[in-house]
Amino acid sequence: MVLEVRKPRPLWEILFSTHHTDIGLLYIIFSLTLFFLGGALAISIRTELFLPGAQVFEDANTFNRVFTVHGTTMLFLWVIPFAAGIGNYLIPIMVRYKDMAWPKLNAVAFWMIPVGAALVWLGFADTTWNAYPPYSILRAPGPAAEMWIFGLKILGISSILGAINFVVTILKMKHPDLPMMKLPLFTWSILSTSLIILMSMPTFAAALIMLYTDRLGVSGFFNPAMGGDPLAYQHLFWFTFHPEVYVFVIPAIGMIYEIIPKFSRKPIFSYTSGITAFILLTIVSFASWAHHMFATGMSFTEKTVFMIGTLAAVPASAMHIFNWIATMWGGRIRFKAPIAFVVGGIITFFLAGAGGVVNSAMPLDFLTHDSYWVVGHMHLFLMGIITFAFVGFIYYLFPLITGRMYNERAAMIQFWLMFIGVFLVFVTQHLLGLYGMPRRVVDYVPVEPLIIMNQISTVGAYMLLVGMGIFLFNLIKSAGWGKPANMEDPFGIREKYYDYRRREPHH
Amino acid sequence: MGHGTLEWVYVGVVVAVLIYIGADAWNVETFLDHAPEDAQVVKVTAQQWFWTFEHEDGRRELGELHLVKDIPYRFEVTSLDVIHSFNTPDFAMMIDAVPGRINSIWYVPDQAGEFLIQCREYCGFSHYQMRAKLFVEEPAGGGEQEAQVTNASATNNLIPPLGAAAVAS
Amino acid sequence: MVSYSALVLILVLIAVLTLLGVNSAAFAQETTERYLSARIEIWALFYRLMVVAFVIGAVVMGTMTYVIWRFRESHPKNRGDITPAAGGGAHH
């Protein structure tokens, strides 16, 4: 449904709608809002670290709360809802069905997210986004930690409901004339993602309940004083959240598969290898969770098993990169903003992946674990490929959503700011990690290399801030006053665009 | 799949590189995993937000750790409250201090001087300043133990001298 | 198909053989001295892996740069109304 900013439909009509485009729109707007809020927290963190000593935050407590909420927001309120939003928009169109399989469930799944978000933001817990016990059960101040637990609980249920809806829509509601092997790769990516969520999320849901009863003191699952094992929580947590990494990245990969062939004006190099790689990633994502715990005193055998499991995920990711480059090879690429962001994303994907392989080598954990290396590595994924692909895809869908074109020049300025910014911030953080700077610290040892690298990192963060400012301005301005788009072929690439005639939001 | 020789070669190269990385890492880890039998045991206890150390001869230290150069040490690390992580960046050594568990790690301090011990796992309010000082002293007897450590002086400059600078500042 | 799989196998074999060489070198060192320094071993592994990463990175980034430069729409050879190059793509 076209979003009209200047002559909007009544708000209630959008809010109470169960049509997939309206829900998709709500998802996208909500996640973008939380992205900017989380970004504001990130800027405050980087400003604090510009110099050693206290800059922004009076005490470490506030800082700890800020990075906790920043992490939780970016992962659960930006990346996951945004992918779900794009899925809502496109999956019914791609499988040629009138809506999602269960429209009301879809609306329920969305409306749980603001509730979870409110709990997380009003509580402002300081447990870090992974809430390791015993800190989170013994020392973390309540009610913030309880609110965090319930917020995450609600967000988890929401993503399970959304995943069920996607799986059923794709497998059961797809047009009978449309075989699975002709579905766009984006559909396959959402299918893989949803299956991973369905398999992994219940574990974390259980862990959260255990965390809560431990906090109440009625159980001692993770409390060593009561015979529990704190490491059990880490296993449960990472059993959900290592696969969840692929939940973050696979939709981004699917979006890249949408954009690259269109702008290169060439079919995908190998459709089957794309599907194969998705399926491989879905399976292998469950084989590597404990590589987050190499430093907890695991045995040599355990470490070896999980190192192999981690390395096993690499060929599938490498197949995607190969597929993208081979698709572009020999094409006529029109570098509009969407593909510019996608190419930037591929480059950072490679860097982050290479860093990840180095991470997985067991002995190097002594250097990198819980240091800024890890921060840089995982942000290179989340801010690099995932956010880049998402931003590129927002631009790609912009005509479909608003019926107008965004400002190309502003988008390209934003791209260059973000591309350079990402390198300054996160590659520098890898080096900081090698110099031994621990993560989650409000202050650091005032030695010259740390100060200089932190300052480079902060400067990069401000470039990202400017880029994001341009992005926000571009979105709002173009949605209201942009040039009306040619809906058949908004980018002038003579490739098929999505069906924009879905204008019946009422059941 | 049948999509060209190129993709197969590519996947083969990737797999070969991964096997190399995995095996090389495994190789180094097998060496790191076995502490020498004559290693001296130092008990490291972490609490919010300080470190205590107990030597084999019963000597206890708070916030400072004195070691002798070129002697292998095995650290038995545990925690009394929440999870911490015992880390000396200059010696590339890190292991989590988990309450209810004793994790061990070993190394031979091969440089004399003052170094930084820090906590690397988030542990609450003062996590960022949960530090201690590590002093590595020349062996009093001199001579005999010095030859035991391999090519240390040749590769001394491999490591950014962060900790030394940090303690000095 | 068979030949490609054989190729993969050969590459894997080469990697393993190279590795055995690395192995023997490492253990040979152990026989002459009593303690290896963990920190030196770890950093040496790190630098070896960095060499691998940077070599592969150079290849990948070089390819990306070439693709972006050569196959951009405004490249002289891409001017005019030519149809996209045939071959390479799976038409599904």
GROMACS .gro file of N, CA, C and O in nm, chain A residues 370-438:
model
  276
  370ASP      N    1   3.636  -1.121   2.400
  370ASP     CA    2   3.592  -1.015   2.491
  370ASP      C    3   3.677  -0.889   2.481
  370ASP      O    4   3.683  -0.811   2.574
  371SER      N    5   3.745  -0.873   2.368
  371SER     CA    6   3.819  -0.749   2.350
  371SER      C    7   3.747  -0.669   2.243
  371SER      O    8   3.644  -0.711   2.191
  372TYR      N    9   3.801  -0.553   2.211
  372TYR     CA   10   3.738  -0.472   2.108
  372TYR      C   11   3.744  -0.538   1.971
  372TYR      O   12   3.673  -0.499   1.881
  373TRP      N   13   3.832  -0.636   1.954
  373TRP     CA   14   3.834  -0.710   1.827
  373TRP      C   15   3.694  -0.766   1.800
  373TRP      O   16   3.641  -0.756   1.690
  374VAL      N   17   3.636  -0.827   1.903
  374VAL     CA   18   3.505  -0.889   1.886
  374VAL      C   19   3.400  -0.782   1.855
  374VAL      O   20   3.313  -0.801   1.770
  375VAL      N   21   3.412  -0.669   1.925
  375VAL     CA   22   3.319  -0.560   1.899
  375VAL      C   23   3.328  -0.518   1.752
  375VAL      O   24   3.227  -0.507   1.682
  376GLY      N   25   3.452  -0.498   1.707
  376GLY     CA   26   3.469  -0.457   1.568
  376GLY      C   27   3.418  -0.561   1.472
  376GLY      O   28   3.348  -0.531   1.375
  377HIS      N   29   3.448  -0.687   1.501
  377HIS     CA   30   3.408  -0.796   1.412
  377HIS      C   31   3.257  -0.803   1.398
  377HIS      O   32   3.203  -0.806   1.288
  378MET      N   33   3.189  -0.800   1.511
  378MET     CA   34   3.044  -0.823   1.500
  378MET      C   35   2.973  -0.698   1.449
  378MET      O   36   2.873  -0.709   1.380
  379HIS      N   37   3.032  -0.581   1.476
  379HIS     CA   38   2.971  -0.462   1.416
  379HIS      C   39   2.996  -0.455   1.266
  379HIS      O   40   2.916  -0.400   1.192
  380LEU      N   41   3.109  -0.510   1.223
  380LEU     CA   42   3.136  -0.511   1.080
  380LEU      C   43   3.030  -0.594   1.009
  380LEU      O   44   2.990  -0.564   0.896
  381PHE      N   45   2.985  -0.699   1.075
  381PHE     CA   46   2.872  -0.775   1.021
  381PHE      C   47   2.743  -0.695   1.027
  381PHE      O   48   2.673  -0.677   0.927
  382LEU      N   49   2.712  -0.646   1.148
  382LEU     CA   50   2.580  -0.587   1.168
  382LEU      C   51   2.568  -0.453   1.099
  382LEU      O   52   2.466  -0.421   1.039
  383MET      N   53   2.672  -0.372   1.110
  383MET     CA   54   2.665  -0.240   1.049
  383MET      C   55   2.713  -0.250   0.904
  383MET      O   56   2.661  -0.182   0.817
  384GLY      N   57   2.810  -0.335   0.881
  384GLY     CA   58   2.861  -0.352   0.746
  384GLY      C   59   2.759  -0.417   0.658
  384GLY      O   60   2.670  -0.353   0.604
  385ILE      N   61   2.764  -0.548   0.646
  385ILE     CA   62   2.679  -0.610   0.545
  385ILE      C   63   2.530  -0.593   0.576
  385ILE      O   64   2.452  -0.556   0.490
  386ILE      N   65   2.489  -0.617   0.701
  386ILE     CA   66   2.345  -0.625   0.725
  386ILE      C   67   2.280  -0.490   0.707
  386ILE      O   68   2.186  -0.473   0.628
  387THR      N   69   2.331  -0.389   0.777
  387THR     CA   70   2.269  -0.258   0.764
  387THR      C   71   2.288  -0.202   0.623
  387THR      O   72   2.197  -0.138   0.570
  388PHE      N   73   2.402  -0.228   0.562
  388PHE     CA   74   2.421  -0.179   0.425
  388PHE      C   75   2.317  -0.240   0.331
  388PHE      O   76   2.255  -0.170   0.251
  389ALA      N   77   2.300  -0.372   0.342
  389ALA     CA   78   2.202  -0.436   0.255
  389ALA      C   79   2.062  -0.382   0.285
  389ALA      O   80   1.982  -0.359   0.194
  390PHE      N   81   2.034  -0.360   0.414
  390PHE     CA   82   1.901  -0.311   0.451
  390PHE      C   83   1.878  -0.171   0.395
  390PHE      O   84   1.773  -0.140   0.340
  391VAL      N   85   1.978  -0.085   0.411
  391VAL     CA   86   1.962   0.052   0.363
  391VAL      C   87   1.947   0.050   0.211
  391VAL      O   88   1.859   0.118   0.154
  392GLY      N   89   2.031  -0.030   0.145
  392GLY     CA   90   2.017  -0.041   0.000
  392GLY      C   91   1.878  -0.088  -0.037
  392GLY      O   92   1.818  -0.040  -0.134
  393PHE      N   93   1.825  -0.181   0.041
  393PHE     CA   94   1.695  -0.234   0.006
  393PHE      C   95   1.583  -0.136   0.036
  393PHE      O   96   1.481  -0.135  -0.034
  394ILE      N   97   1.603  -0.051   0.139
  394ILE     CA   98   1.502   0.053   0.161
  394ILE      C   99   1.496   0.142   0.037
  394ILE      O  100   1.388   0.175  -0.013
  395TYR      N  101   1.612   0.177  -0.014
  395TYR     CA  102   1.611   0.261  -0.134
  395TYR      C  103   1.548   0.189  -0.251
  395TYR      O  104   1.478   0.248  -0.332
  396TYR      N  105   1.575   0.058  -0.258
  396TYR     CA  106   1.519  -0.018  -0.369
  396TYR      C  107   1.366  -0.026  -0.359
  396TYR      O  108   1.296  -0.020  -0.460
  397LEU      N  109   1.315  -0.039  -0.237
  397LEU     CA  110   1.171  -0.051  -0.219
  397LEU      C  111   1.101   0.084  -0.208
  397LEU      O  112   0.979   0.090  -0.202
  398PHE      N  113   1.181   0.190  -0.202
  398PHE     CA  114   1.123   0.321  -0.175
  398PHE      C  115   1.010   0.355  -0.272
  398PHE      O  116   0.901   0.396  -0.230
  399PRO      N  117   1.029   0.336  -0.404
  399PRO     CA  118   0.919   0.364  -0.497
  399PRO      C  119   0.797   0.277  -0.471
  399PRO      O  120   0.684   0.324  -0.481
  400LEU      N  121   0.820   0.152  -0.434
  400LEU     CA  122   0.706   0.063  -0.410
  400LEU      C  123   0.627   0.111  -0.289
  400LEU      O  124   0.503   0.110  -0.289
  401ILE      N  125   0.698   0.155  -0.185
  401ILE     CA  126   0.628   0.192  -0.062
  401ILE      C  127   0.564   0.329  -0.074
  401ILE      O  128   0.451   0.349  -0.030
  402THR      N  129   0.636   0.424  -0.132
  402THR     CA  130   0.585   0.561  -0.130
  402THR      C  131   0.534   0.608  -0.265
  402THR      O  132   0.468   0.711  -0.272
  403GLY      N  133   0.567   0.537  -0.372
  403GLY     CA  134   0.529   0.586  -0.504
  403GLY      C  135   0.613   0.704  -0.549
  403GLY      O  136   0.584   0.768  -0.649
  404ARG      N  137   0.718   0.734  -0.476
  404ARG     CA  138   0.805   0.847  -0.513
  404ARG      C  139   0.950   0.800  -0.517
  404ARG      O  140   0.984   0.693  -0.468
  405MET      N  141   1.036   0.883  -0.576
  405MET     CA  142   1.178   0.849  -0.580
  405MET      C  143   1.252   0.924  -0.470
  405MET      O  144   1.220   1.038  -0.439
  406TYR      N  145   1.351   0.858  -0.416
  406TYR     CA  146   1.438   0.923  -0.319
  406TYR      C  147   1.538   1.009  -0.393
  406TYR      O  148   1.549   1.003  -0.517
  407ASN      N  149   1.613   1.088  -0.320
  407ASN     CA  150   1.714   1.174  -0.381
  407ASN      C  151   1.843   1.095  -0.400
  407ASN      O  152   1.910   1.059  -0.304
  408GLU      N  153   1.878   1.070  -0.525
  408GLU     CA  154   1.991   0.983  -0.555
  408GLU      C  155   2.123   1.042  -0.504
  408GLU      O  156   2.205   0.971  -0.448
  409ARG      N  157   2.139   1.174  -0.523
  409ARG     CA  158   2.268   1.231  -0.484
  409ARG      C  159   2.290   1.222  -0.333
  409ARG      O  160   2.396   1.180  -0.286
  410ALA      N  161   2.183   1.254  -0.258
  410ALA     CA  162   2.195   1.245  -0.112
  410ALA      C  163   2.225   1.101  -0.072
  410ALA      O  164   2.306   1.075   0.018
  411ALA      N  165   2.161   1.007  -0.141
  411ALA     CA  166   2.184   0.866  -0.106
  411ALA      C  167   2.329   0.828  -0.131
  411ALA      O  168   2.389   0.753  -0.052
  412MET      N  169   2.388   0.879  -0.240
  412MET     CA  170   2.527   0.842  -0.268
  412MET      C  171   2.623   0.910  -0.168
  412MET      O  172   2.723   0.850  -0.128
  413ILE      N  173   2.590   1.033  -0.130
  413ILE     CA  174   2.674   1.097  -0.027
  413ILE      C  175   2.667   1.015   0.102
  413ILE      O  176   2.768   0.986   0.167
  414GLN      N  177   2.545   0.972   0.135
  414GLN     CA  178   2.528   0.889   0.253
  414GLN      C  179   2.609   0.761   0.241
  414GLN      O  180   2.675   0.718   0.335
  415PHE      N  181   2.608   0.702   0.120
  415PHE     CA  182   2.683   0.579   0.103
  415PHE      C  183   2.830   0.600   0.132
  415PHE      O  184   2.892   0.524   0.207
  416TRP      N  185   2.889   0.705   0.075
  416TRP     CA  186   3.033   0.722   0.094
  416TRP      C  187   3.067   0.753   0.238
  416TRP      O  188   3.166   0.704   0.292
  417LEU      N  189   2.981   0.834   0.303
  417LEU     CA  190   3.006   0.862   0.445
  417LEU      C  191   3.002   0.734   0.526
  417LEU      O  192   3.089   0.706   0.609
  418MET      N  193   2.900   0.651   0.498
  418MET     CA  194   2.885   0.529   0.577
  418MET      C  195   2.997   0.430   0.546
  418MET      O  196   3.048   0.362   0.635
  419PHE      N  197   3.033   0.421   0.419
  419PHE     CA  198   3.134   0.323   0.380
  419PHE      C  199   3.267   0.355   0.447
  419PHE      O  200   3.330   0.269   0.509
  420ILE      N  201   3.309   0.482   0.436
  420ILE     CA  202   3.436   0.520   0.499
  420ILE      C  203   3.422   0.513   0.651
  420ILE      O  204   3.511   0.465   0.722
  421GLY      N  205   3.307   0.558   0.700
  421GLY     CA  206   3.284   0.558   0.844
  421GLY      C  207   3.294   0.419   0.904
  421GLY      O  208   3.358   0.399   1.007
  422VAL      N  209   3.233   0.323   0.836
  422VAL     CA  210   3.235   0.186   0.889
  422VAL      C  211   3.378   0.135   0.901
  422VAL      O  212   3.415   0.072   1.000
  423PHE      N  213   3.459   0.167   0.802
  423PHE     CA  214   3.598   0.122   0.808
  423PHE      C  215   3.671   0.189   0.924
  423PHE      O  216   3.743   0.124   0.999
  424LEU      N  217   3.652   0.322   0.935
  424LEU     CA  218   3.722   0.393   1.042
  424LEU      C  219   3.682   0.339   1.178
  424LEU      O  220   3.765   0.318   1.266
  425VAL      N  221   3.553   0.317   1.197
  425VAL     CA  222   3.509   0.276   1.330
  425VAL      C  223   3.553   0.134   1.359
  425VAL      O  224   3.617   0.106   1.460
  426PHE      N  225   3.520   0.042   1.270
  426PHE     CA  226   3.525  -0.098   1.311
  426PHE      C  227   3.656  -0.167   1.278
  426PHE      O  228   3.697  -0.255   1.351
  427VAL      N  229   3.725  -0.127   1.172
  427VAL     CA  230   3.856  -0.186   1.150
  427VAL      C  231   3.952  -0.138   1.259
  427VAL      O  232   4.033  -0.214   1.311
  428THR      N  233   3.937  -0.011   1.298
  428THR     CA  234   4.020   0.040   1.407
  428THR      C  235   3.993  -0.037   1.536
  428THR      O  236   4.084  -0.062   1.614
  429GLN      N  237   3.866  -0.075   1.555
  429GLN     CA  238   3.835  -0.148   1.678
  429GLN      C  239   3.900  -0.286   1.681
  429GLN      O  240   3.934  -0.335   1.789
  430HIS      N  241   3.921  -0.346   1.563
  430HIS     CA  242   3.996  -0.471   1.561
  430HIS      C  243   4.134  -0.449   1.623
  430HIS      O  244   4.182  -0.526   1.706
  431LEU      N  245   4.200  -0.339   1.579
  431LEU     CA  246   4.334  -0.312   1.630
  431LEU      C  247   4.330  -0.285   1.780
  431LEU      O  248   4.416  -0.332   1.856
  432LEU      N  249   4.229  -0.209   1.823
  432LEU     CA  250   4.216  -0.183   1.967
  432LEU      C  251   4.212  -0.314   2.045
  432LEU      O  252   4.273  -0.325   2.151
  433GLY      N  253   4.140  -0.410   1.989
  433GLY     CA  254   4.129  -0.538   2.056
  433GLY      C  255   4.265  -0.605   2.067
  433GLY      O  256   4.300  -0.661   2.171
  434LEU      N  257   4.345  -0.597   1.961
  434LEU     CA  258   4.477  -0.659   1.966
  434LEU      C  259   4.566  -0.590   2.068
  434LEU      O  260   4.657  -0.651   2.124
  435TYR      N  261   4.539  -0.462   2.093
  435TYR     CA  262   4.615  -0.394   2.196
  435TYR      C  263   4.562  -0.425   2.335
  435TYR      O  264   4.609  -0.369   2.433
  436GLY      N  265   4.462  -0.510   2.344
  436GLY     CA  266   4.418  -0.556   2.474
  436GLY      C  267   4.309  -0.476   2.540
  436GLY      O  268   4.287  -0.489   2.659
  437MET      N  269   4.240  -0.391   2.464
  437MET     CA  270   4.133  -0.315   2.527
  437MET      C  271   4.009  -0.402   2.545
  437MET      O  272   3.958  -0.456   2.449
  438PRO      N  273   3.962  -0.422   2.668
  438PRO     CA  274   3.844  -0.505   2.687
  438PRO      C  275   3.719  -0.433   2.638
  438PRO      O  276   3.717  -0.310   2.629
   0.00000   0.00000   0.00000
